[in-house]
PDB file of N, CA and C in Angstrom:
ATOM      1  N   MET W   1       6.566 -12.290   2.630  1.00  0.00           N
ATOM      2  CA  MET W   1       5.940 -11.034   1.908  1.00  0.00           C
ATOM      3  C   MET W   1       6.111  -9.998   2.851  1.00  0.00           C
ATOM      4  N   ASP W   2       6.820  -9.225   2.191  1.00  0.00           N
ATOM      5  CA  ASP W   2       6.423  -8.053   3.084  1.00  0.00           C
ATOM      6  C   ASP W   2       5.388  -7.061   3.322  1.00  0.00           C
ATOM      7  N   ILE W   3       5.938  -6.811   5.093  1.00  0.00           N
ATOM      8  CA  ILE W   3       4.631  -6.060   5.587  1.00  0.00           C
ATOM      9  C   ILE W   3       3.639  -5.185   4.788  1.00  0.00           C
ATOM     10  N   ARG W   4       5.082  -4.305   4.830  1.00  0.00           N
ATOM     11  CA  ARG W   4       4.519  -2.933   3.549  1.00  0.00           C
ATOM     12  C   ARG W   4       3.975  -3.174   2.237  1.00  0.00           C
ATOM     13  N   VAL W   5       4.538  -4.353   1.652  1.00  0.00           N
ATOM     14  CA  VAL W   5       3.571  -4.676  -0.024  1.00  0.00           C
ATOM     15  C   VAL W   5       1.785  -4.652   0.778  1.00  0.00           C
ATOM     16  N   VAL W   6       2.541  -5.878   1.739  1.00  0.00           N
ATOM     17  CA  VAL W   6       0.824  -6.523   2.014  1.00  0.00           C
ATOM     18  C   VAL W   6      -0.197  -5.259   2.088  1.00  0.00           C
ATOM     19  N   PHE W   7       0.043  -4.246   2.954  1.00  0.00           N
ATOM     20  CA  PHE W   7      -0.454  -3.297   3.416  1.00  0.00           C
ATOM     21  C   PHE W   7      -0.666  -1.876   2.142  1.00  0.00           C
ATOM     22  N   ALA W   8       0.183  -2.283   1.203  1.00  0.00           N
ATOM     23  CA  ALA W   8      -0.304  -0.727   0.328  1.00  0.00           C
ATOM     24  C   ALA W   8      -0.689  -1.824  -0.388  1.00  0.00           C
ATOM     25  N   ARG W   9      -1.383  -3.433  -0.395  1.00  0.00           N
ATOM     26  CA  ARG W   9      -2.223  -3.503  -2.054  1.00  0.00           C
ATOM     27  C   ARG W   9      -2.833  -3.769  -1.054  1.00  0.00           C
ATOM     28  N   ASN W  10      -3.538  -4.204   0.072  1.00  0.00           N
ATOM     29  CA  ASN W  10      -4.525  -3.860   0.324  1.00  0.00           C
ATOM     30  C   ASN W  10      -4.972  -2.628   0.877  1.00  0.00           C
ATOM     31  N   LEU W  11      -5.212  -2.081   1.116  1.00  0.00           N
ATOM     32  CA  LEU W  11      -4.236  -0.456   1.342  1.00  0.00           C
ATOM     33  C   LEU W  11      -5.540   0.492   0.023  1.00  0.00           C
ATOM     34  N   LYS W  12      -4.874  -0.015  -0.914  1.00  0.00           N
ATOM     35  CA  LYS W  12      -5.294   0.030  -2.392  1.00  0.00           C
ATOM     36  C   LYS W  12      -6.725  -0.629  -3.427  1.00  0.00           C
ATOM     37  N   HIS W  13      -6.381  -2.126  -2.647  1.00  0.00           N
ATOM     38  CA  HIS W  13      -7.648  -2.968  -2.541  1.00  0.00           C
ATOM     39  C   HIS W  13      -8.936  -2.634  -2.068  1.00  0.00           C
ATOM     40  N   TYR W  14      -8.812  -1.952  -0.988  1.00  0.00           N
ATOM     41  CA  TYR W  14     -10.262  -1.688  -0.281  1.00  0.00           C
ATOM     42  C   TYR W  14     -10.739  -0.392  -0.194  1.00  0.00           C
ATOM     43  N   ARG W  15      -9.652   1.070  -0.883  1.00  0.00           N
ATOM     44  CA  ARG W  15      -9.892   2.200  -0.895  1.00  0.00           C
ATOM     45  C   ARG W  15     -10.830   1.996  -2.706  1.00  0.00           C
ATOM     46  N   GLN W  16     -10.111   0.996  -3.345  1.00  0.00           N
ATOM     47  CA  GLN W  16     -10.445   0.879  -4.352  1.00  0.00           C
ATOM     48  C   GLN W  16     -12.233   0.220  -4.950  1.00  0.00           C
ATOM     49  N   LEU W  17     -12.497  -0.730  -3.789  1.00  0.00           N
ATOM     50  CA  LEU W  17     -13.726  -1.638  -3.519  1.00  0.00           C
ATOM     51  C   LEU W  17     -14.213  -0.674  -3.139  1.00  0.00           C
ATOM     52  N   ARG W  18     -14.815   0.543  -2.385  1.00  0.00           N
ATOM     53  CA  ARG W  18     -15.043   1.454  -1.556  1.00  0.00           C
ATOM     54  C   ARG W  18     -16.019   2.689  -3.188  1.00  0.00           C
ATOM     55  N   GLY W  19     -15.207   2.570  -4.144  1.00  0.00           N
ATOM     56  CA  GLY W  19     -14.473   3.765  -4.635  1.00  0.00           C
ATOM     57  C   GLY W  19     -14.712   4.752  -4.657  1.00  0.00           C
ATOM     58  N   LEU W  20     -13.133   4.757  -4.386  1.00  0.00           N
ATOM     59  CA  LEU W  20     -12.866   6.190  -3.277  1.00  0.00           C
ATOM     60  C   LEU W  20     -11.323   6.711  -3.666  1.00  0.00           C
ATOM     61  N   THR W  21     -11.413   7.909  -4.573  1.00  0.00           N
ATOM     62  CA  THR W  21     -10.231   7.987  -4.846  1.00  0.00           C
ATOM     63  C   THR W  21      -9.165   8.278  -3.838  1.00  0.00           C
ATOM     64  N   GLN W  22      -7.460   8.660  -4.412  1.00  0.00           N
ATOM     65  CA  GLN W  22      -6.965   8.819  -3.260  1.00  0.00           C
ATOM     66  C   GLN W  22      -7.364   9.563  -2.636  1.00  0.00           C
ATOM     67  N   ALA W  23      -7.724  10.554  -3.472  1.00  0.00           N
ATOM     68  CA  ALA W  23      -8.374  12.831  -2.507  1.00  0.00           C
ATOM     69  C   ALA W  23      -9.038  11.958  -1.449  1.00  0.00           C
ATOM     70  N   ALA W  24     -10.156  11.443  -1.663  1.00  0.00           N
ATOM     71  CA  ALA W  24     -11.423  11.127  -0.754  1.00  0.00           C
ATOM     72  C   ALA W  24     -11.113  10.768   0.512  1.00  0.00           C
ATOM     73  N   LEU W  25     -10.095   9.375   0.259  1.00  0.00           N
ATOM     74  CA  LEU W  25      -9.616   9.145   1.381  1.00  0.00           C
ATOM     75  C   LEU W  25      -9.031   9.991   2.684  1.00  0.00           C
ATOM     76  N   ALA W  26      -7.882  10.480   1.577  1.00  0.00           N
ATOM     77  CA  ALA W  26      -7.428  11.535   2.565  1.00  0.00           C
ATOM     78  C   ALA W  26      -8.223  12.418   2.954  1.00  0.00           C
ATOM     79  N   ALA W  27      -8.948  12.950   2.224  1.00  0.00           N
ATOM     80  CA  ALA W  27     -10.549  13.754   2.896  1.00  0.00           C
ATOM     81  C   ALA W  27     -10.490  13.460   4.557  1.00  0.00           C
ATOM     82  N   ALA W  28     -10.862  12.159   3.639  1.00  0.00           N
ATOM     83  CA  ALA W  28     -11.322  11.708   5.130  1.00  0.00           C
ATOM     84  C   ALA W  28     -10.331  10.639   6.081  1.00  0.00           C
ATOM     85  N   MET W  29      -9.422  11.118   6.203  1.00  0.00           N
ATOM     86  CA  MET W  29      -8.075  10.661   6.766  1.00  0.00           C
ATOM     87  C   MET W  29      -8.014  12.345   7.691  1.00  0.00           C
ATOM     88  N   ASP W  30      -7.929  12.860   6.823  1.00  0.00           N
ATOM     89  CA  ASP W  30      -7.844  14.658   7.253  1.00  0.00           C
ATOM     90  C   ASP W  30      -5.974  14.538   6.720  1.00  0.00           C
ATOM     91  N   VAL W  31      -5.417  13.430   5.806  1.00  0.00           N
ATOM     92  CA  VAL W  31      -4.368  13.583   5.602  1.00  0.00           C
ATOM     93  C   VAL W  31      -4.492  14.396   3.944  1.00  0.00           C
ATOM     94  N   ASP W  32      -3.188  14.603   3.106  1.00  0.00           N
ATOM     95  CA  ASP W  32      -2.671  14.686   2.038  1.00  0.00           C
ATOM     96  C   ASP W  32      -2.535  14.177   1.238  1.00  0.00           C
ATOM     97  N   ARG W  33      -2.847  14.522  -0.175  1.00  0.00           N
ATOM     98  CA  ARG W  33      -3.115  12.991  -0.950  1.00  0.00           C
ATOM     99  C   ARG W  33      -1.906  12.260  -1.593  1.00  0.00           C
ATOM    100  N   ALA W  34      -0.849  13.145  -1.271  1.00  0.00           N
ATOM    101  CA  ALA W  34       0.127  12.706  -1.171  1.00  0.00           C
ATOM    102  C   ALA W  34       0.492  11.819  -0.427  1.00  0.00           C
ATOM    103  N   HIS W  35      -0.117  11.675   0.810  1.00  0.00           N
ATOM    104  CA  HIS W  35       0.377  10.810   1.946  1.00  0.00           C
ATOM    105  C   HIS W  35       0.046   9.859   1.675  1.00  0.00           C
ATOM    106  N   VAL W  36      -1.586   9.201   1.097  1.00  0.00           N
ATOM    107  CA  VAL W  36      -1.806   8.465   0.957  1.00  0.00           C
ATOM    108  C   VAL W  36      -0.922   7.417  -0.808  1.00  0.00           C
ATOM    109  N   SER W  37      -0.794   8.867  -1.302  1.00  0.00           N
ATOM    110  CA  SER W  37      -0.078   7.653  -3.007  1.00  0.00           C
ATOM    111  C   SER W  37       1.104   7.337  -2.237  1.00  0.00           C
ATOM    112  N   ALA W  38       2.160   7.583  -1.369  1.00  0.00           N
ATOM    113  CA  ALA W  38       3.278   7.112  -0.802  1.00  0.00           C
ATOM    114  C   ALA W  38       2.758   6.222  -0.039  1.00  0.00           C
ATOM    115  N   MET W  39       1.978   5.881   0.562  1.00  0.00           N
ATOM    116  CA  MET W  39       1.373   4.379   1.825  1.00  0.00           C
ATOM    117  C   MET W  39       1.049   3.366   0.625  1.00  0.00           C
ATOM    118  N   GLU W  40       0.716   3.623  -0.915  1.00  0.00           N
ATOM    119  CA  GLU W  40       0.320   2.844  -1.815  1.00  0.00           C
ATOM    120  C   GLU W  40       1.923   2.336  -2.468  1.00  0.00           C
ATOM    121  N   ARG W  41       2.128   3.161  -2.369  1.00  0.00           N
ATOM    122  CA  ARG W  41       3.600   2.739  -3.019  1.00  0.00           C
ATOM    123  C   ARG W  41       4.574   2.823  -2.409  1.00  0.00           C
ATOM    124  N   GLN W  42       4.503   1.951  -1.039  1.00  0.00           N
ATOM    125  CA  GLN W  42       5.748   1.956   0.107  1.00  0.00           C
ATOM    126  C   GLN W  42       6.103   2.448  -0.096  1.00  0.00           C
ATOM    127  N   GLN W  43       6.868   3.949   0.397  1.00  0.00           N
ATOM    128  CA  GLN W  43       7.088   5.443   0.054  1.00  0.00           C
ATOM    129  C   GLN W  43       6.823   5.948   1.847  1.00  0.00           C
ATOM    130  N   GLN W  44       5.875   5.668   2.568  1.00  0.00           N
ATOM    131  CA  GLN W  44       5.748   5.742   3.678  1.00  0.00           C
ATOM    132  C   GLN W  44       5.532   4.785   4.777  1.00  0.00           C
ATOM    133  N   ASN W  45       6.607   4.595   6.390  1.00  0.00           N
ATOM    134  CA  ASN W  45       5.819   3.824   6.571  1.00  0.00           C
ATOM    135  C   ASN W  45       5.000   4.349   8.173  1.00  0.00           C
ATOM    136  N   VAL W  46       3.747   3.796   8.326  1.00  0.00           N
ATOM    137  CA  VAL W  46       2.460   3.272   8.514  1.00  0.00           C
ATOM    138  C   VAL W  46       2.840   3.117  10.322  1.00  0.00           C
ATOM    139  N   THR W  47       2.378   4.402  11.106  1.00  0.00           N
ATOM    140  CA  THR W  47       2.176   4.589  12.356  1.00  0.00           C
ATOM    141  C   THR W  47       1.214   3.274  12.261  1.00  0.00           C
ATOM    142  N   ILE W  48       1.352   3.007  13.980  1.00  0.00           N
ATOM    143  CA  ILE W  48      -0.188   2.909  14.306  1.00  0.00           C
ATOM    144  C   ILE W  48      -1.190   3.254  13.973  1.00  0.00           C
ATOM    145  N   VAL W  49      -0.759   4.482  14.652  1.00  0.00           N
ATOM    146  CA  VAL W  49      -2.505   5.764  14.750  1.00  0.00           C
ATOM    147  C   VAL W  49      -2.559   5.769  13.402  1.00  0.00           C
ATOM    148  N   THR W  50      -1.447   5.809  12.377  1.00  0.00           N
ATOM    149  CA  THR W  50      -1.954   5.743  10.779  1.00  0.00           C
ATOM    150  C   THR W  50      -2.763   4.413   9.992  1.00  0.00           C
ATOM    151  N   LEU W  51      -1.983   3.272  10.705  1.00  0.00           N
ATOM    152  CA  LEU W  51      -3.414   2.204  10.705  1.00  0.00           C
ATOM    153  C   LEU W  51      -4.866   1.925  11.096  1.00  0.00           C
ATOM    154  N   GLN W  52      -5.160   2.836  11.970  1.00  0.00           N
ATOM    155  CA  GLN W  52      -6.038   3.040  12.242  1.00  0.00           C
ATOM    156  C   GLN W  52      -7.507   4.049  11.926  1.00  0.00           C
ATOM    157  N   LYS W  53      -6.167   5.192  11.250  1.00  0.00           N
ATOM    158  CA  LYS W  53      -6.808   5.737  10.680  1.00  0.00           C
ATOM    159  C   LYS W  53      -7.261   5.361   9.332  1.00  0.00           C
ATOM    160  N   VAL W  54      -6.971   4.535   8.350  1.00  0.00           N
ATOM    161  CA  VAL W  54      -6.688   4.237   7.432  1.00  0.00           C
ATOM    162  C   VAL W  54      -8.148   3.204   7.818  1.00  0.00           C
ATOM    163  N   ALA W  55      -7.928   2.206   8.744  1.00  0.00           N
ATOM    164  CA  ALA W  55      -8.963   1.445   8.573  1.00  0.00           C
ATOM    165  C   ALA W  55      -9.998   1.667   9.060  1.00  0.00           C
ATOM    166  N   ASP W  56     -10.549   3.144   9.652  1.00  0.00           N
ATOM    167  CA  ASP W  56     -11.191   3.765  10.009  1.00  0.00           C
ATOM    168  C   ASP W  56     -12.193   4.686   9.026  1.00  0.00           C
ATOM    169  N   ALA W  57     -11.615   5.167   7.628  1.00  0.00           N
ATOM    170  CA  ALA W  57     -11.574   5.705   6.895  1.00  0.00           C
ATOM    171  C   ALA W  57     -12.231   5.077   6.076  1.00  0.00           C
ATOM    172  N   LEU W  58     -11.568   3.473   5.965  1.00  0.00           N
ATOM    173  CA  LEU W  58     -12.305   2.883   4.226  1.00  0.00           C
ATOM    174  C   LEU W  58     -12.911   1.327   5.406  1.00  0.00           C
ATOM    175  N   GLY W  59     -13.478   1.497   6.618  1.00  0.00           N
ATOM    176  CA  GLY W  59     -14.624   0.198   7.155  1.00  0.00           C
ATOM    177  C   GLY W  59     -14.234  -0.532   7.952  1.00  0.00           C
ATOM    178  N   VAL W  60     -12.963  -0.844   7.935  1.00  0.00           N
ATOM    179  CA  VAL W  60     -12.681  -2.612   7.821  1.00  0.00           C
ATOM    180  C   VAL W  60     -11.952  -1.991   9.034  1.00  0.00           C
ATOM    181  N   GLU W  61     -11.608  -3.669   9.706  1.00  0.00           N
ATOM    182  CA  GLU W  61     -10.805  -3.900  11.121  1.00  0.00           C
ATOM    183  C   GLU W  61      -9.133  -3.342  10.647  1.00  0.00           C
ATOM    184  N   PRO W  62      -8.172  -3.000  11.714  1.00  0.00           N
ATOM    185  CA  PRO W  62      -6.624  -2.741  10.738  1.00  0.00           C
ATOM    186  C   PRO W  62      -6.396  -4.310  10.826  1.00  0.00           C
ATOM    187  N   ALA W  63      -6.398  -5.162  11.042  1.00  0.00           N
ATOM    188  CA  ALA W  63      -5.734  -6.191  10.809  1.00  0.00           C
ATOM    189  C   ALA W  63      -6.237  -7.013   9.094  1.00  0.00           C
ATOM    190  N   GLN W  64      -7.400  -6.460   8.748  1.00  0.00           N
ATOM    191  CA  GLN W  64      -7.283  -7.097   6.666  1.00  0.00           C
ATOM    192  C   GLN W  64      -7.260  -6.132   6.661  1.00  0.00           C
ATOM    193  N   LEU W  65      -6.505  -5.278   6.702  1.00  0.00           N
ATOM    194  CA  LEU W  65      -5.342  -4.493   6.111  1.00  0.00           C
ATOM    195  C   LEU W  65      -3.324  -4.886   6.231  1.00  0.00           C
ATOM    196  N   LEU W  66      -3.536  -5.812   6.941  1.00  0.00           N
ATOM    197  CA  LEU W  66      -2.696  -6.169   7.495  1.00  0.00           C
ATOM    198  C   LEU W  66      -2.587  -7.794   6.826  1.00  0.00           C
ATOM    199  N   ALA W  67      -3.475  -8.405   6.424  1.00  0.00           N
ATOM    200  CA  ALA W  67      -4.115  -9.657   6.519  1.00  0.00           C
ATOM    201  C   ALA W  67      -3.104  -9.606   4.743  1.00  0.00           C
ATOM    202  N   LYS W  68      -2.970 -10.967   3.951  1.00  0.00           N
ATOM    203  CA  LYS W  68      -2.271 -11.471   2.857  1.00  0.00           C
ATOM    204  C   LYS W  68      -3.632 -11.781   2.581  1.00  0.00           C
ATOM    205  N   LEU W  69      -4.314 -11.242   1.206  1.00  0.00           N
ATOM    206  CA  LEU W  69      -5.187 -11.462   0.630  1.00  0.00           C
ATOM    207  C   LEU W  69      -5.058 -11.963  -0.609  1.00  0.00           C
ATOM    208  N   GLU W  70      -5.997 -13.313  -0.904  1.00  0.00           N
ATOM    209  CA  GLU W  70      -6.119 -14.971  -1.375  1.00  0.00           C
ATOM    210  C   GLU W  70      -6.594 -14.237  -2.801  1.00  0.00           C
TER     211      GLU W  70
END
């Protein structure tokens, strides 16, 4: 499976698990909501720095965002 698909699914999964809207996650990351939306739709290539920002905002390890969920 494409790593972008895995990341997008995990991002949405952990965001929803924590009860966050895209706007709330974007505010926690200090980015625009459209950026979060683009990541969830696999339209945004994510840098390692962004990966860390997402992980920090969601309270997960970066590796959790890249691991296939069972």
